[in-house]
């Protein structure tokens, strides 16, 4: 039976051993920033495009104050740039910027994997299994959108299993800035099949706490994207972010 909602729409999680935890609903500003962020990272609002503030206020029936607060959040996350007296525009990453982000992200991912093998808990194991199962179901159903959301949750769960808040925050921020580039790779069937098949060995290494193997697999898994943005062939071909994408 569904638990009753708390006043104001809050949700209560009840446990026989733990006190009730009240999860507050998201503020209007958070909801708006979540919506715009999703539109950006899923390429519905493209790099270089202006955020249509008037259209958004009309669509959601809101004033400009919560919208501008939401845009400030996205600017802090470096997904948009706010230009005085003009508005907000989606940031367009250059190939060099993508290279630099990937260089750090790969190393953070490997470090997170190594720490996770030392500190992961049974709850972390459960999360990895759950995300892997969701990925498999979405892959076989041809549901790229659900697959990539589960894929991101899978990799973020490995980082979360490090139980290092500094690493988790840095990893999440870089992941957010690279999300669109990697998401577009879902459109490439050959990359999708290869990437999907790499996740089960990663999960097995995680669950067996095999740190050297997990670090190797994670590094190789992200290596395709790194090689693409590092290759002279891609640079000479003036590759776009779509060309550099990978369902990692």
PDB file of C-alpha atoms in Angstrom, residues 6-231:
ATOM      1  CA  UNK A   6       3.513  14.464   3.975  1.00  0.00           C
ATOM      2  CA  UNK A   7       2.016  17.957   3.985  1.00  0.00           C
ATOM      3  CA  UNK A   8       3.325  19.980   1.047  1.00  0.00           C
ATOM      4  CA  UNK A   9       3.957  16.897  -1.058  1.00  0.00           C
ATOM      5  CA  UNK A  10       6.935  15.571   0.942  1.00  0.00           C
ATOM      6  CA  UNK A  11       7.473  11.811   0.914  1.00  0.00           C
ATOM      7  CA  UNK A  12       8.226   9.734   4.004  1.00  0.00           C
ATOM      8  CA  UNK A  13      10.487   6.680   3.852  1.00  0.00           C
ATOM      9  CA  UNK A  14       9.723   4.396   6.817  1.00  0.00           C
ATOM     10  CA  UNK A  15      11.977   1.644   8.148  1.00  0.00           C
ATOM     11  CA  UNK A  16      11.480  -0.713  11.087  1.00  0.00           C
ATOM     12  CA  UNK A  17      15.006   0.043  12.313  1.00  0.00           C
ATOM     13  CA  UNK A  18      15.466   3.659  11.342  1.00  0.00           C
ATOM     14  CA  UNK A  19      13.529   6.830  12.060  1.00  0.00           C
ATOM     15  CA  UNK A  20      11.348   8.195   9.289  1.00  0.00           C
ATOM     16  CA  UNK A  21      13.179  10.254   6.657  1.00  0.00           C
ATOM     17  CA  UNK A  22      11.265  13.109   5.112  1.00  0.00           C
ATOM     18  CA  UNK A  23      12.285  13.861   1.528  1.00  0.00           C
ATOM     19  CA  UNK A  24      11.242  17.400   0.679  1.00  0.00           C
ATOM     20  CA  UNK A  25       9.861  18.127  -2.795  1.00  0.00           C
ATOM     21  CA  UNK A  26      12.075  20.039  -5.190  1.00  0.00           C
ATOM     22  CA  UNK A  27      11.718  23.782  -5.312  1.00  0.00           C
ATOM     23  CA  UNK A  28      10.308  25.448  -8.414  1.00  0.00           C
ATOM     24  CA  UNK A  29      13.773  26.730  -9.273  1.00  0.00           C
ATOM     25  CA  UNK A  30      15.216  23.190  -9.068  1.00  0.00           C
ATOM     26  CA  UNK A  31      12.439  21.781 -11.233  1.00  0.00           C
ATOM     27  CA  UNK A  32      13.028  24.412 -13.909  1.00  0.00           C
ATOM     28  CA  UNK A  33      16.807  23.928 -13.879  1.00  0.00           C
ATOM     29  CA  UNK A  34      16.311  20.140 -14.107  1.00  0.00           C
ATOM     30  CA  UNK A  35      14.068  20.585 -17.146  1.00  0.00           C
ATOM     31  CA  UNK A  36      16.421  22.936 -18.999  1.00  0.00           C
ATOM     32  CA  UNK A  37      19.428  20.780 -18.101  1.00  0.00           C
ATOM     33  CA  UNK A  38      17.706  17.708 -19.527  1.00  0.00           C
ATOM     34  CA  UNK A  39      16.894  19.591 -22.737  1.00  0.00           C
ATOM     35  CA  UNK A  40      20.543  20.648 -23.085  1.00  0.00           C
ATOM     36  CA  UNK A  41      22.231  17.331 -22.332  1.00  0.00           C
ATOM     37  CA  UNK A  42      19.818  15.425 -24.569  1.00  0.00           C
ATOM     38  CA  UNK A  43      20.551  17.852 -27.419  1.00  0.00           C
ATOM     39  CA  UNK A  44      17.053  19.314 -27.643  1.00  0.00           C
ATOM     40  CA  UNK A  45      18.599  22.738 -27.030  1.00  0.00           C
ATOM     41  CA  UNK A  46      21.836  22.709 -28.976  1.00  0.00           C
ATOM     42  CA  UNK A  47      25.201  24.351 -28.266  1.00  0.00           C
ATOM     43  CA  UNK A  48      25.155  27.991 -29.310  1.00  0.00           C
ATOM     44  CA  UNK A  49      21.374  28.288 -29.038  1.00  0.00           C
ATOM     45  CA  UNK A  50      19.790  30.935 -26.826  1.00  0.00           C
ATOM     46  CA  UNK A  51      17.522  29.921 -23.977  1.00  0.00           C
ATOM     47  CA  UNK A  52      14.050  31.177 -24.901  1.00  0.00           C
ATOM     48  CA  UNK A  53      13.140  32.744 -21.580  1.00  0.00           C
ATOM     49  CA  UNK A  54       9.787  34.188 -22.643  1.00  0.00           C
ATOM     50  CA  UNK A  55       8.657  30.864 -24.110  1.00  0.00           C
ATOM     51  CA  UNK A  56       9.644  29.034 -20.916  1.00  0.00           C
ATOM     52  CA  UNK A  57       7.800  31.451 -18.631  1.00  0.00           C
ATOM     53  CA  UNK A  58       4.683  31.008 -20.765  1.00  0.00           C
ATOM     54  CA  UNK A  59       5.077  27.233 -20.985  1.00  0.00           C
ATOM     55  CA  UNK A  60       5.325  26.773 -17.223  1.00  0.00           C
ATOM     56  CA  UNK A  61       3.216  29.727 -16.159  1.00  0.00           C
ATOM     57  CA  UNK A  62       5.993  31.237 -14.037  1.00  0.00           C
ATOM     58  CA  UNK A  63       7.583  34.622 -13.513  1.00  0.00           C
ATOM     59  CA  UNK A  64      11.102  35.394 -14.666  1.00  0.00           C
ATOM     60  CA  UNK A  65      12.518  35.265 -11.121  1.00  0.00           C
ATOM     61  CA  UNK A  66      12.588  31.436 -10.655  1.00  0.00           C
ATOM     62  CA  UNK A  67      13.670  31.051 -14.280  1.00  0.00           C
ATOM     63  CA  UNK A  68      16.642  33.341 -13.824  1.00  0.00           C
ATOM     64  CA  UNK A  69      17.540  31.581 -10.576  1.00  0.00           C
ATOM     65  CA  UNK A  70      17.472  28.297 -12.505  1.00  0.00           C
ATOM     66  CA  UNK A  71      19.715  29.761 -15.201  1.00  0.00           C
ATOM     67  CA  UNK A  72      22.205  30.825 -12.533  1.00  0.00           C
ATOM     68  CA  UNK A  73      22.417  27.196 -11.403  1.00  0.00           C
ATOM     69  CA  UNK A  74      23.095  26.035 -14.958  1.00  0.00           C
ATOM     70  CA  UNK A  75      25.696  28.765 -15.429  1.00  0.00           C
ATOM     71  CA  UNK A  76      27.472  27.563 -12.279  1.00  0.00           C
ATOM     72  CA  UNK A  77      27.489  24.067 -13.787  1.00  0.00           C
ATOM     73  CA  UNK A  78      28.981  25.609 -16.950  1.00  0.00           C
ATOM     74  CA  UNK A  79      26.209  24.344 -19.194  1.00  0.00           C
ATOM     75  CA  UNK A  80      25.171  27.846 -20.217  1.00  0.00           C
ATOM     76  CA  UNK A  81      26.726  31.295 -20.320  1.00  0.00           C
ATOM     77  CA  UNK A  82      24.764  34.313 -19.160  1.00  0.00           C
ATOM     78  CA  UNK A  83      25.541  37.374 -21.269  1.00  0.00           C
ATOM     79  CA  UNK A  84      24.478  40.695 -19.676  1.00  0.00           C
ATOM     80  CA  UNK A  85      21.620  42.462 -21.445  1.00  0.00           C
ATOM     81  CA  UNK A  86      21.301  39.626 -23.961  1.00  0.00           C
ATOM     82  CA  UNK A  87      20.316  36.427 -22.179  1.00  0.00           C
ATOM     83  CA  UNK A  88      21.627  32.897 -21.721  1.00  0.00           C
ATOM     84  CA  UNK A  89      23.252  30.748 -24.405  1.00  0.00           C
ATOM     85  CA  UNK A  90      24.151  27.039 -24.298  1.00  0.00           C
ATOM     86  CA  UNK A  91      27.899  26.512 -24.011  1.00  0.00           C
ATOM     87  CA  UNK A  92      29.529  24.943 -27.070  1.00  0.00           C
ATOM     88  CA  UNK A  93      32.571  22.856 -26.122  1.00  0.00           C
ATOM     89  CA  UNK A  94      35.478  22.915 -28.517  1.00  0.00           C
ATOM     90  CA  UNK A  95      37.314  19.713 -29.439  1.00  0.00           C
ATOM     91  CA  UNK A  96      40.207  20.778 -27.202  1.00  0.00           C
ATOM     92  CA  UNK A  97      37.862  21.347 -24.276  1.00  0.00           C
ATOM     93  CA  UNK A  98      36.333  17.901 -24.767  1.00  0.00           C
ATOM     94  CA  UNK A  99      39.824  16.391 -24.836  1.00  0.00           C
ATOM     95  CA  UNK A 100      40.792  18.123 -21.610  1.00  0.00           C
ATOM     96  CA  UNK A 101      37.590  17.083 -19.862  1.00  0.00           C
ATOM     97  CA  UNK A 102      37.955  13.465 -20.978  1.00  0.00           C
ATOM     98  CA  UNK A 103      41.580  13.328 -19.907  1.00  0.00           C
ATOM     99  CA  UNK A 104      40.629  14.195 -16.342  1.00  0.00           C
ATOM    100  CA  UNK A 105      37.373  12.236 -16.363  1.00  0.00           C
ATOM    101  CA  UNK A 106      39.052   8.973 -17.356  1.00  0.00           C
ATOM    102  CA  UNK A 107      41.544   9.286 -14.524  1.00  0.00           C
ATOM    103  CA  UNK A 108      38.838  10.155 -12.012  1.00  0.00           C
ATOM    104  CA  UNK A 109      36.796   7.163 -13.167  1.00  0.00           C
ATOM    105  CA  UNK A 110      39.773   4.832 -12.654  1.00  0.00           C
ATOM    106  CA  UNK A 111      40.558   6.306  -9.231  1.00  0.00           C
ATOM    107  CA  UNK A 112      36.905   5.986  -8.212  1.00  0.00           C
ATOM    108  CA  UNK A 113      36.910   2.335  -9.305  1.00  0.00           C
ATOM    109  CA  UNK A 114      39.988   1.590  -7.216  1.00  0.00           C
ATOM    110  CA  UNK A 115      38.549   3.246  -4.114  1.00  0.00           C
ATOM    111  CA  UNK A 116      35.199   1.551  -4.653  1.00  0.00           C
ATOM    112  CA  UNK A 117      36.851  -1.856  -4.412  1.00  0.00           C
ATOM    113  CA  UNK A 118      38.079  -0.883  -0.953  1.00  0.00           C
ATOM    114  CA  UNK A 119      34.952   0.804   0.379  1.00  0.00           C
ATOM    115  CA  UNK A 120      31.882  -0.510  -1.442  1.00  0.00           C
ATOM    116  CA  UNK A 121      28.997  -1.889   0.615  1.00  0.00           C
ATOM    117  CA  UNK A 122      26.259  -4.439  -0.133  1.00  0.00           C
ATOM    118  CA  UNK A 123      23.957  -1.496  -0.953  1.00  0.00           C
ATOM    119  CA  UNK A 124      26.457  -0.362  -3.587  1.00  0.00           C
ATOM    120  CA  UNK A 125      26.476  -3.883  -5.031  1.00  0.00           C
ATOM    121  CA  UNK A 126      22.687  -3.814  -5.217  1.00  0.00           C
ATOM    122  CA  UNK A 127      22.767  -0.502  -7.092  1.00  0.00           C
ATOM    123  CA  UNK A 128      25.255  -1.817  -9.661  1.00  0.00           C
ATOM    124  CA  UNK A 129      23.153  -4.925 -10.294  1.00  0.00           C
ATOM    125  CA  UNK A 130      19.982  -2.857 -10.608  1.00  0.00           C
ATOM    126  CA  UNK A 131      21.454  -0.389 -13.098  1.00  0.00           C
ATOM    127  CA  UNK A 132      23.028  -3.186 -15.146  1.00  0.00           C
ATOM    128  CA  UNK A 133      19.662  -4.983 -15.348  1.00  0.00           C
ATOM    129  CA  UNK A 134      17.929  -1.776 -16.457  1.00  0.00           C
ATOM    130  CA  UNK A 135      20.579  -1.209 -19.113  1.00  0.00           C
ATOM    131  CA  UNK A 136      20.162  -4.746 -20.450  1.00  0.00           C
ATOM    132  CA  UNK A 137      16.379  -4.437 -20.602  1.00  0.00           C
ATOM    133  CA  UNK A 138      16.575  -1.071 -22.375  1.00  0.00           C
ATOM    134  CA  UNK A 139      19.256  -2.273 -24.799  1.00  0.00           C
ATOM    135  CA  UNK A 140      17.239  -5.301 -25.901  1.00  0.00           C
ATOM    136  CA  UNK A 141      14.144  -3.100 -26.230  1.00  0.00           C
ATOM    137  CA  UNK A 142      16.078  -0.601 -28.362  1.00  0.00           C
ATOM    138  CA  UNK A 143      15.289   2.165 -25.857  1.00  0.00           C
ATOM    139  CA  UNK A 144      18.343   4.419 -26.124  1.00  0.00           C
ATOM    140  CA  UNK A 145      17.013   7.119 -23.806  1.00  0.00           C
ATOM    141  CA  UNK A 146      16.354   4.752 -20.882  1.00  0.00           C
ATOM    142  CA  UNK A 147      19.557   2.877 -21.616  1.00  0.00           C
ATOM    143  CA  UNK A 148      21.720   5.959 -21.370  1.00  0.00           C
ATOM    144  CA  UNK A 149      20.064   7.165 -18.161  1.00  0.00           C
ATOM    145  CA  UNK A 150      20.779   3.751 -16.609  1.00  0.00           C
ATOM    146  CA  UNK A 151      24.278   3.798 -18.070  1.00  0.00           C
ATOM    147  CA  UNK A 152      24.997   7.117 -16.395  1.00  0.00           C
ATOM    148  CA  UNK A 153      23.537   5.849 -13.132  1.00  0.00           C
ATOM    149  CA  UNK A 154      25.792   2.767 -13.398  1.00  0.00           C
ATOM    150  CA  UNK A 155      28.970   4.821 -13.704  1.00  0.00           C
ATOM    151  CA  UNK A 156      27.897   7.320 -11.064  1.00  0.00           C
ATOM    152  CA  UNK A 157      27.154   4.390  -8.734  1.00  0.00           C
ATOM    153  CA  UNK A 158      30.744   3.167  -9.068  1.00  0.00           C
ATOM    154  CA  UNK A 159      31.976   6.636  -8.148  1.00  0.00           C
ATOM    155  CA  UNK A 160      29.488   6.801  -5.259  1.00  0.00           C
ATOM    156  CA  UNK A 161      30.858   3.483  -3.968  1.00  0.00           C
ATOM    157  CA  UNK A 162      34.193   5.222  -3.347  1.00  0.00           C
ATOM    158  CA  UNK A 163      32.445   7.028  -0.461  1.00  0.00           C
ATOM    159  CA  UNK A 164      34.759   9.977  -1.061  1.00  0.00           C
ATOM    160  CA  UNK A 165      32.570  13.105  -1.259  1.00  0.00           C
ATOM    161  CA  UNK A 166      35.236  15.224  -2.974  1.00  0.00           C
ATOM    162  CA  UNK A 167      35.803  12.663  -5.710  1.00  0.00           C
ATOM    163  CA  UNK A 168      32.057  12.070  -6.121  1.00  0.00           C
ATOM    164  CA  UNK A 169      31.396  15.802  -6.585  1.00  0.00           C
ATOM    165  CA  UNK A 170      34.216  16.297  -9.087  1.00  0.00           C
ATOM    166  CA  UNK A 171      33.239  13.181 -11.026  1.00  0.00           C
ATOM    167  CA  UNK A 172      29.571  14.234 -11.184  1.00  0.00           C
ATOM    168  CA  UNK A 173      30.420  17.721 -12.438  1.00  0.00           C
ATOM    169  CA  UNK A 174      32.648  16.423 -15.233  1.00  0.00           C
ATOM    170  CA  UNK A 175      30.098  13.769 -16.100  1.00  0.00           C
ATOM    171  CA  UNK A 176      27.435  16.453 -16.461  1.00  0.00           C
ATOM    172  CA  UNK A 177      29.561  18.535 -18.837  1.00  0.00           C
ATOM    173  CA  UNK A 178      30.357  15.476 -20.976  1.00  0.00           C
ATOM    174  CA  UNK A 179      26.851  14.023 -20.889  1.00  0.00           C
ATOM    175  CA  UNK A 180      25.676  15.452 -24.206  1.00  0.00           C
ATOM    176  CA  UNK A 181      28.820  14.386 -26.074  1.00  0.00           C
ATOM    177  CA  UNK A 182      28.481  10.831 -24.801  1.00  0.00           C
ATOM    178  CA  UNK A 183      24.703  10.680 -25.132  1.00  0.00           C
ATOM    179  CA  UNK A 184      24.885  11.384 -28.867  1.00  0.00           C
ATOM    180  CA  UNK A 185      26.959   8.225 -29.260  1.00  0.00           C
ATOM    181  CA  UNK A 186      23.836   6.195 -28.471  1.00  0.00           C
ATOM    182  CA  UNK A 187      22.718   7.036 -32.008  1.00  0.00           C
ATOM    183  CA  UNK A 188      25.628   5.005 -33.397  1.00  0.00           C
ATOM    184  CA  UNK A 189      24.518   1.373 -33.289  1.00  0.00           C
ATOM    185  CA  UNK A 190      27.994  -0.148 -33.576  1.00  0.00           C
ATOM    186  CA  UNK A 191      29.258   1.902 -30.628  1.00  0.00           C
ATOM    187  CA  UNK A 192      26.167   1.073 -28.589  1.00  0.00           C
ATOM    188  CA  UNK A 193      26.559  -2.688 -29.014  1.00  0.00           C
ATOM    189  CA  UNK A 194      30.246  -2.601 -28.113  1.00  0.00           C
ATOM    190  CA  UNK A 195      29.720  -0.374 -25.090  1.00  0.00           C
ATOM    191  CA  UNK A 196      26.816  -2.438 -23.760  1.00  0.00           C
ATOM    192  CA  UNK A 197      28.843  -5.638 -23.880  1.00  0.00           C
ATOM    193  CA  UNK A 198      31.609  -4.026 -21.850  1.00  0.00           C
ATOM    194  CA  UNK A 199      29.423  -3.331 -18.812  1.00  0.00           C
ATOM    195  CA  UNK A 200      28.910  -6.868 -17.529  1.00  0.00           C
ATOM    196  CA  UNK A 201      32.677  -7.525 -17.090  1.00  0.00           C
ATOM    197  CA  UNK A 202      32.946  -4.149 -15.326  1.00  0.00           C
ATOM    198  CA  UNK A 203      30.142  -5.151 -12.955  1.00  0.00           C
ATOM    199  CA  UNK A 204      31.748  -8.544 -12.321  1.00  0.00           C
ATOM    200  CA  UNK A 205      35.096  -6.933 -11.451  1.00  0.00           C
ATOM    201  CA  UNK A 206      33.327  -4.485  -9.134  1.00  0.00           C
ATOM    202  CA  UNK A 207      31.322  -7.174  -7.345  1.00  0.00           C
ATOM    203  CA  UNK A 208      34.425  -9.347  -6.890  1.00  0.00           C
ATOM    204  CA  UNK A 209      36.420  -6.300  -5.649  1.00  0.00           C
ATOM    205  CA  UNK A 210      39.103  -6.919  -8.257  1.00  0.00           C
ATOM    206  CA  UNK A 211      40.587  -3.410  -8.257  1.00  0.00           C
ATOM    207  CA  UNK A 212      43.302  -3.887 -10.925  1.00  0.00           C
ATOM    208  CA  UNK A 213      40.854  -5.544 -13.328  1.00  0.00           C
ATOM    209  CA  UNK A 214      38.130  -2.962 -12.676  1.00  0.00           C
ATOM    210  CA  UNK A 215      40.549  -0.081 -13.228  1.00  0.00           C
ATOM    211  CA  UNK A 216      41.733  -1.651 -16.489  1.00  0.00           C
ATOM    212  CA  UNK A 217      38.222  -2.277 -17.774  1.00  0.00           C
ATOM    213  CA  UNK A 218      36.980   1.196 -16.880  1.00  0.00           C
ATOM    214  CA  UNK A 219      39.990   2.795 -18.559  1.00  0.00           C
ATOM    215  CA  UNK A 220      39.513   0.725 -21.721  1.00  0.00           C
ATOM    216  CA  UNK A 221      35.789   1.407 -21.694  1.00  0.00           C
ATOM    217  CA  UNK A 222      36.378   5.146 -21.863  1.00  0.00           C
ATOM    218  CA  UNK A 223      39.403   4.743 -24.112  1.00  0.00           C
ATOM    219  CA  UNK A 224      37.382   4.780 -27.323  1.00  0.00           C
ATOM    220  CA  UNK A 225      36.193   8.339 -26.708  1.00  0.00           C
ATOM    221  CA  UNK A 226      39.689   9.391 -25.698  1.00  0.00           C
ATOM    222  CA  UNK A 227      41.238   7.965 -28.866  1.00  0.00           C
ATOM    223  CA  UNK A 228      38.598   9.640 -31.012  1.00  0.00           C
ATOM    224  CA  UNK A 229      39.234  13.122 -29.655  1.00  0.00           C
ATOM    225  CA  UNK A 230      42.999  12.594 -29.578  1.00  0.00           C
ATOM    226  CA  UNK A 231      43.472  11.296 -33.125  1.00  0.00           C
TER     227      UNK A 231
END
